[in-house]
Amino acid sequence: MTETTLADVAAAAGVSVATASRAMSGRGDLAADTRRRVREAATALAYRRRSTRGGRPAASARLIDLVLGRFHNPWADEVTTGAHGAASARGYDLVLTEESDFPGDDWPVRIRRRGSAGVVLGLISPTATQVAGVREAGTPLVLLDPPAEGTHGLPSVRTTDTAGAAAAARHLAARGATRFVVLGGDPPFRYGRARRDGFVEELARHLPHAIVDAATSPWRAPAARDAALPLLRRREPGERIGVFAVSDELAAGVYAAAAIEGLRIPDDVLVVGFDDVRGARWLSPPLTTVRQPIRDMAAAAVDLLADAADGGAPALAPVTLPTTLVVRAST
C-alpha cells in the first residue's frame, strides 16, 4: 500500500504543499479554517508526518507549558510558584502561556512549535479542536481545576470542593449563625457549583429548618458587594448572618457590603471564603476560609506530565487533594 504523502494531503485540502507543510508543522500565519482543513485531510488520509528540523522535535524539549487565562491574580501566583518548583525538581523549565479569546491566538500551535513535553491547563476547558491539535503532536495535557465536568478524557487535578464547603457549613452553624447566605459565582463553574451545593446540603443535615438565602455574582469583589447588599439588608435586629462565599474574592465583596450597612464582622455577620489566597489573611478582620492546596495541586499536575514523559502510565481518575478549614477572626 502506497504511503500517503504531504502532496496527497495538500490536494485533498485544496491548498499548496507549502501551505500544508506550514499547517502541519504549526509554522507561519494561516487562517484557522485553512489549518483545520489541512489537519482534517491528514486525519482522513492517515498521514503520518516525519519529524523534521522545521517541525516538532523528534525528542520533546525539557519544557512544560502552563496555560492560564490570566496571570496577574493571587490564584495564578500560587499556581505558577507550585508548578515552577515541581518542574525545576524534575529537570524541566516552565513556560508561561496565556490563553486569549482572540480568534488568531492559537496556543496549541505555539506549544507544538516549541516541542513541549507537556501542558498544564489551569481553569481552562479546551475545545475538542485544541485537544486534538496538541495530541496530534504527542504532547500530554493535564487539566488543573477544570471549570467544566467534561474533560475530553484528560487527566485532571482538583480539590475536595464539596467536602470543604460542608466544613464551612458546620463551622458557621457551630458559631451561632441564625440565618445563612451562600454567594455563588457566575459563570457557574464546576467547582463553584460543588461548593454551593456542598454548603447547602450539609447545612440542611445539621439545621434542617435554617433560612438560607442564595445569590450569584460575577467572580469579582465589586460585583459580590452589590449581590450581597440586599441580602444583608434583610437582617433582623439580633440576627447573626453566616455567609459562605465560594471564593475569597467574593468574600472580600461581602466585607465591603457589611461596611456599607454598618454591620460588624464577626459580631453581626460571620464570613467564610474559599481558596485561602494570600490576601485572605490581610482582610480586616482576617478571613476564615477553606484552604485548597493550590501550590500542591499545580505541582501534582506537573508531576503527572513528567511521569508521562518518563514512560509512566497516565492517570485515569482525577487526582484530588484535600481542603482544610482555616479559622480566623471573621468567624
Short mmCIF file of C-alpha atoms in Angstrom, two decimals:
data_model
loop_
_atom_site.label_atom_id
_atom_site.label_comp_id
_atom_site.label_asym_id
_atom_site.label_seq_id
_atom_site.Cartn_x
_atom_site.Cartn_y
_atom_site.Cartn_z
CA MET A 1 0.00 0.00 0.00
CA THR A 2 1.40 3.39 -1.01
CA GLU A 3 2.21 5.71 1.88
CA THR A 4 0.24 8.94 1.99
CA THR A 5 2.38 11.98 1.16
CA LEU A 6 2.08 15.62 2.08
CA ALA A 7 1.16 16.30 -1.54
CA ASP A 8 -1.85 13.98 -1.12
CA VAL A 9 -2.94 15.93 1.95
CA ALA A 10 -2.50 19.26 0.16
CA ALA A 11 -4.57 18.07 -2.79
CA ALA A 12 -7.37 16.81 -0.53
CA ALA A 13 -7.43 20.10 1.38
CA GLY A 14 -7.24 22.23 -1.76
CA VAL A 15 -4.04 24.05 -0.76
CA SER A 16 -0.44 24.12 -1.89
CA VAL A 17 2.14 21.70 -0.50
CA ALA A 18 3.89 24.65 1.18
CA THR A 19 0.67 25.68 2.93
CA ALA A 20 0.01 22.10 4.01
CA SER A 21 3.52 21.89 5.42
CA ARG A 22 3.05 25.08 7.44
CA ALA A 23 -0.31 23.88 8.74
CA MET A 24 1.09 20.54 9.87
CA SER A 25 4.21 21.98 11.49
CA GLY A 26 2.48 24.91 13.20
CA ARG A 27 4.64 27.46 11.41
CA GLY A 28 3.52 30.59 9.63
CA ASP A 29 0.36 32.70 9.77
CA LEU A 30 -2.55 30.73 8.41
CA ALA A 31 -6.28 31.17 8.73
CA ALA A 32 -7.74 28.87 11.37
CA ASP A 33 -10.09 27.36 8.77
CA THR A 34 -7.18 26.54 6.45
CA ARG A 35 -5.22 24.93 9.26
CA ARG A 36 -8.26 22.92 10.32
CA ARG A 37 -8.98 21.80 6.75
CA VAL A 38 -5.44 20.52 6.28
CA ARG A 39 -5.47 18.63 9.59
CA GLU A 40 -8.82 17.04 8.81
CA ALA A 41 -7.49 15.91 5.43
CA ALA A 42 -4.38 14.49 7.11
CA THR A 43 -6.50 12.57 9.59
CA ALA A 44 -8.80 11.22 6.89
CA LEU A 45 -5.81 10.02 4.84
CA ALA A 46 -3.97 8.63 7.88
CA TYR A 47 -0.98 10.84 7.05
CA ARG A 48 1.97 10.48 9.41
CA ARG A 49 4.33 13.44 9.40
CA ARG A 50 8.00 12.68 9.75
CA SER A 51 9.93 14.76 12.26
CA THR A 52 11.99 17.47 10.57
CA ARG A 53 14.08 20.39 11.67
CA GLY A 54 11.17 22.73 11.00
CA GLY A 55 8.50 20.70 12.81
CA ARG A 56 8.16 19.39 16.31
CA PRO A 57 11.46 17.95 17.53
CA ALA A 58 11.75 14.17 17.42
CA ALA A 59 12.52 14.30 21.16
CA SER A 60 10.47 16.64 23.35
CA ALA A 61 12.22 19.67 24.77
CA ARG A 62 12.61 19.82 28.55
CA LEU A 63 9.78 22.33 28.70
CA ILE A 64 6.37 22.25 30.36
CA ASP A 65 3.78 24.82 29.36
CA LEU A 66 1.49 26.35 31.97
CA VAL A 67 -1.54 27.82 30.17
CA LEU A 68 -3.78 30.20 32.14
CA GLY A 69 -6.39 32.72 31.14
CA ARG A 70 -4.79 35.37 33.38
CA PHE A 71 -1.54 35.52 35.30
CA HIS A 72 -1.97 38.70 37.32
CA ASN A 73 -4.06 37.42 40.23
CA PRO A 74 -3.36 35.64 43.56
CA TRP A 75 -4.55 32.20 42.36
CA ALA A 76 -2.27 32.34 39.33
CA ASP A 77 0.66 33.39 41.54
CA GLU A 78 0.20 30.29 43.68
CA VAL A 79 -0.17 28.03 40.65
CA THR A 80 2.95 29.43 39.00
CA THR A 81 5.01 29.02 42.16
CA GLY A 82 3.92 25.42 42.65
CA ALA A 83 4.34 24.45 39.01
CA HIS A 84 7.77 26.10 38.73
CA GLY A 85 9.09 24.35 41.81
CA ALA A 86 7.91 20.94 40.62
CA ALA A 87 9.22 21.49 37.09
CA SER A 88 12.65 22.51 38.37
CA ALA A 89 12.80 19.48 40.65
CA ARG A 90 12.14 17.20 37.66
CA GLY A 91 14.65 18.95 35.41
CA TYR A 92 12.18 20.95 33.30
CA ASP A 93 11.78 24.63 32.54
CA LEU A 94 8.32 26.17 32.90
CA VAL A 95 6.88 28.26 30.05
CA LEU A 96 4.03 30.66 30.89
CA THR A 97 1.45 30.77 28.11
CA GLU A 98 -1.61 33.00 28.29
CA GLU A 99 -4.85 31.88 26.70
CA SER A 100 -6.78 34.51 24.78
CA ASP A 101 -10.26 34.69 23.30
CA PHE A 102 -8.93 36.26 20.10
CA PRO A 103 -9.52 34.04 17.06
CA GLY A 104 -5.91 34.44 15.93
CA ASP A 105 -4.48 33.22 19.22
CA ASP A 106 -3.68 29.54 18.68
CA TRP A 107 -1.79 28.42 21.79
CA PRO A 108 -1.70 24.74 20.70
CA VAL A 109 0.30 25.79 17.61
CA ARG A 110 2.82 27.65 19.75
CA ILE A 111 3.16 24.69 22.09
CA ARG A 112 3.70 22.24 19.25
CA ARG A 113 6.29 24.55 17.72
CA ARG A 114 8.26 24.54 20.99
CA GLY A 115 8.07 20.77 21.28
CA SER A 116 6.96 20.95 24.90
CA ALA A 117 6.96 17.76 26.92
CA GLY A 118 3.54 18.51 28.39
CA VAL A 119 0.87 21.13 29.08
CA VAL A 120 -0.96 22.14 32.26
CA LEU A 121 -4.25 23.93 31.55
CA GLY A 122 -5.38 25.92 34.60
CA LEU A 123 -9.09 26.80 34.93
CA ILE A 124 -9.50 26.21 31.19
CA SER A 125 -11.91 23.98 29.28
CA PRO A 126 -10.12 23.27 26.00
CA THR A 127 -12.11 22.73 22.83
CA ALA A 128 -12.03 19.38 21.07
CA THR A 129 -10.03 21.02 18.27
CA GLN A 130 -7.42 22.34 20.70
CA VAL A 131 -7.08 18.95 22.37
CA ALA A 132 -6.72 17.24 19.01
CA GLY A 133 -4.10 19.76 17.91
CA VAL A 134 -1.89 19.07 20.91
CA ARG A 135 -2.48 15.33 20.95
CA GLU A 136 -1.53 15.19 17.27
CA ALA A 137 1.96 16.18 18.32
CA GLY A 138 2.04 13.50 21.03
CA THR A 139 2.05 16.11 23.80
CA PRO A 140 0.20 15.10 27.01
CA LEU A 141 -2.18 17.52 28.73
CA VAL A 142 -3.36 17.78 32.34
CA LEU A 143 -6.30 19.91 33.49
CA LEU A 144 -5.80 21.86 36.72
CA ASP A 145 -9.11 22.61 38.47
CA PRO A 146 -11.19 22.19 35.29
CA PRO A 147 -14.17 24.57 35.20
CA ALA A 148 -16.45 22.06 33.43
CA GLU A 149 -17.42 18.45 34.03
CA GLY A 150 -16.36 17.30 30.56
CA THR A 151 -12.61 16.73 30.34
CA HIS A 152 -12.17 15.07 26.91
CA GLY A 153 -10.77 12.07 28.79
CA LEU A 154 -7.80 14.11 30.03
CA PRO A 155 -6.26 13.59 33.48
CA SER A 156 -7.04 16.32 35.98
CA VAL A 157 -6.04 17.65 39.38
CA ARG A 158 -8.64 19.20 41.66
CA THR A 159 -9.59 19.62 45.31
CA THR A 160 -12.39 18.47 47.63
CA ASP A 161 -14.78 21.32 46.85
CA THR A 162 -17.89 19.65 48.27
CA ALA A 163 -16.20 18.49 51.48
CA GLY A 164 -14.59 21.89 52.00
CA ALA A 165 -17.93 23.66 51.69
CA ALA A 166 -19.50 21.16 54.08
CA ALA A 167 -16.85 22.04 56.65
CA ALA A 168 -17.75 25.71 56.22
CA ALA A 169 -21.44 24.91 56.85
CA ARG A 170 -20.68 23.00 60.04
CA HIS A 171 -18.42 25.79 61.26
CA LEU A 172 -20.96 28.57 60.70
CA ALA A 173 -23.68 26.51 62.37
CA ALA A 174 -21.43 25.89 65.38
CA ARG A 175 -20.54 29.59 65.64
CA GLY A 176 -24.17 30.53 66.27
CA ALA A 177 -25.34 31.94 62.95
CA THR A 178 -29.14 32.26 62.92
CA ARG A 179 -29.62 32.93 59.21
CA PHE A 180 -27.40 31.98 56.31
CA VAL A 181 -26.30 33.33 52.94
CA VAL A 182 -24.47 31.41 50.22
CA LEU A 183 -22.87 33.51 47.50
CA GLY A 184 -22.12 31.59 44.31
CA GLY A 185 -20.10 32.56 41.25
CA ASP A 186 -21.25 33.48 37.77
CA PRO A 187 -20.43 31.82 35.37
CA PRO A 188 -21.39 28.77 37.44
CA PHE A 189 -18.18 26.80 37.02
CA ARG A 190 -17.96 23.18 38.19
CA TYR A 191 -16.10 23.99 41.39
CA GLY A 192 -18.41 26.90 42.26
CA ARG A 193 -21.49 24.70 41.92
CA ALA A 194 -19.88 21.94 44.00
CA ARG A 195 -19.06 24.41 46.78
CA ARG A 196 -22.52 25.98 46.79
CA ASP A 197 -24.31 22.63 46.78
CA GLY A 198 -21.98 21.13 49.38
CA PHE A 199 -22.71 24.01 51.75
CA VAL A 200 -26.49 23.93 51.31
CA GLU A 201 -26.75 20.14 51.63
CA GLU A 202 -24.56 19.94 54.74
CA LEU A 203 -26.40 22.81 56.42
CA ALA A 204 -29.72 21.06 55.76
CA ARG A 205 -28.39 17.99 57.58
CA HIS A 206 -27.37 19.97 60.65
CA LEU A 207 -30.05 22.70 60.70
CA PRO A 208 -32.96 21.44 58.58
CA HIS A 209 -35.12 24.49 59.32
CA ALA A 210 -32.44 27.13 58.79
CA ILE A 211 -33.18 30.04 56.47
CA VAL A 212 -30.70 30.11 53.59
CA ASP A 213 -30.64 32.97 51.09
CA ALA A 214 -28.72 32.43 47.87
CA ALA A 215 -27.29 34.81 45.31
CA THR A 216 -24.79 34.67 42.47
CA SER A 217 -22.21 37.20 41.39
CA PRO A 218 -19.51 37.54 38.75
CA TRP A 219 -16.21 36.40 40.23
CA ARG A 220 -15.14 39.91 41.30
CA ALA A 221 -15.34 41.67 44.68
CA PRO A 222 -17.30 44.77 43.49
CA ALA A 223 -19.98 42.58 41.92
CA ALA A 224 -20.11 40.42 45.05
CA ARG A 225 -20.61 43.54 47.17
CA ASP A 226 -23.63 44.52 45.08
CA ALA A 227 -25.07 41.00 45.21
CA ALA A 228 -24.63 40.72 48.99
CA LEU A 229 -26.12 44.11 49.91
CA PRO A 230 -29.82 43.24 49.52
CA LEU A 231 -29.32 40.00 51.47
CA LEU A 232 -27.60 41.74 54.37
CA ARG A 233 -30.34 44.38 54.44
CA ARG A 234 -32.82 41.64 55.37
CA ARG A 235 -31.08 41.20 58.71
CA GLU A 236 -33.36 41.50 61.71
CA PRO A 237 -32.13 43.03 64.99
CA GLY A 238 -30.11 40.50 66.95
CA GLU A 239 -29.57 38.16 64.00
CA ARG A 240 -26.13 36.79 63.20
CA ILE A 241 -25.86 36.10 59.49
CA GLY A 242 -23.48 33.35 58.42
CA VAL A 243 -22.17 33.98 54.90
CA PHE A 244 -20.36 31.41 52.79
CA ALA A 245 -18.75 32.81 49.64
CA VAL A 246 -17.43 30.28 47.12
CA SER A 247 -14.16 32.23 46.70
CA ASP A 248 -12.08 34.63 48.78
CA GLU A 249 -12.60 37.30 46.11
CA LEU A 250 -16.35 37.09 46.62
CA ALA A 251 -15.88 37.10 50.40
CA ALA A 252 -14.00 40.41 50.09
CA GLY A 253 -17.10 41.82 48.42
CA VAL A 254 -19.19 40.68 51.41
CA TYR A 255 -16.83 42.64 53.68
CA ALA A 256 -17.50 45.76 51.60
CA ALA A 257 -21.28 45.22 51.74
CA ALA A 258 -21.17 44.80 55.53
CA ALA A 259 -19.21 48.04 55.86
CA ILE A 260 -21.79 49.93 53.78
CA GLU A 261 -24.58 48.64 56.03
CA GLY A 262 -22.66 49.39 59.23
CA LEU A 263 -22.54 45.72 60.19
CA ARG A 264 -19.64 44.34 62.18
CA ILE A 265 -17.69 41.21 61.29
CA PRO A 266 -17.95 38.82 63.13
CA ASP A 267 -20.47 40.25 65.62
CA ASP A 268 -23.29 40.79 63.11
CA VAL A 269 -22.01 38.87 60.10
CA LEU A 270 -19.81 35.77 60.08
CA VAL A 271 -17.92 35.25 56.81
CA VAL A 272 -16.21 32.17 55.35
CA GLY A 273 -14.48 32.15 51.96
CA PHE A 274 -12.82 29.51 49.82
CA ASP A 275 -9.25 29.30 48.41
CA ASP A 276 -7.02 30.86 51.10
CA VAL A 277 -5.15 33.02 48.64
CA ARG A 278 -2.55 35.40 50.01
CA GLY A 279 -4.91 38.35 50.60
CA ALA A 280 -7.32 36.40 52.83
CA ARG A 281 -5.22 36.88 55.94
CA TRP A 282 -4.82 40.63 55.25
CA LEU A 283 -8.53 41.43 55.23
CA SER A 284 -9.77 43.17 58.37
CA PRO A 285 -10.61 41.05 60.25
CA PRO A 286 -8.60 38.18 58.72
CA LEU A 287 -10.84 35.83 56.74
CA THR A 288 -11.83 32.34 57.81
CA THR A 289 -11.62 30.30 54.63
CA VAL A 290 -11.42 26.82 53.15
CA ARG A 291 -7.85 26.33 52.03
CA GLN A 292 -7.28 24.45 48.81
CA PRO A 293 -3.61 23.43 48.39
CA ILE A 294 -3.12 25.38 45.18
CA ARG A 295 0.67 25.04 45.03
CA ASP A 296 0.50 21.32 45.69
CA MET A 297 -2.20 20.91 43.05
CA ALA A 298 -0.05 22.67 40.45
CA ALA A 299 2.95 20.56 41.44
CA ALA A 300 0.89 17.38 41.13
CA ALA A 301 -0.17 18.38 37.61
CA VAL A 302 3.47 18.89 36.59
CA ASP A 303 4.45 15.57 38.15
CA LEU A 304 1.79 13.78 36.10
CA LEU A 305 3.32 15.23 32.93
CA ALA A 306 6.89 14.41 33.98
CA ASP A 307 5.83 10.85 34.82
CA ALA A 308 4.19 10.52 31.39
CA ALA A 309 7.37 11.78 29.72
CA ASP A 310 9.31 9.12 31.64
CA GLY A 311 7.01 6.41 30.31
CA GLY A 312 4.65 6.17 33.28
CA ALA A 313 1.01 5.13 32.95
CA PRO A 314 -1.45 8.00 32.55
CA ALA A 315 -3.73 8.86 35.48
CA LEU A 316 -7.22 7.52 34.85
CA ALA A 317 -9.09 9.04 37.79
CA PRO A 318 -8.83 12.69 38.82
CA VAL A 319 -6.10 13.44 41.36
CA THR A 320 -7.93 15.07 44.28
CA LEU A 321 -6.09 16.86 47.10
CA PRO A 322 -7.90 17.65 50.37
CA THR A 323 -9.08 21.03 51.62
CA THR A 324 -8.61 22.39 55.15
CA LEU A 325 -10.77 24.85 57.06
CA VAL A 326 -8.58 27.73 58.29
CA VAL A 327 -10.33 29.57 61.13
CA ARG A 328 -9.54 33.27 61.55
CA ALA A 329 -11.21 36.30 63.08
CA SER A 330 -14.09 36.68 60.59
CA THR A 331 -15.93 33.92 62.46
#
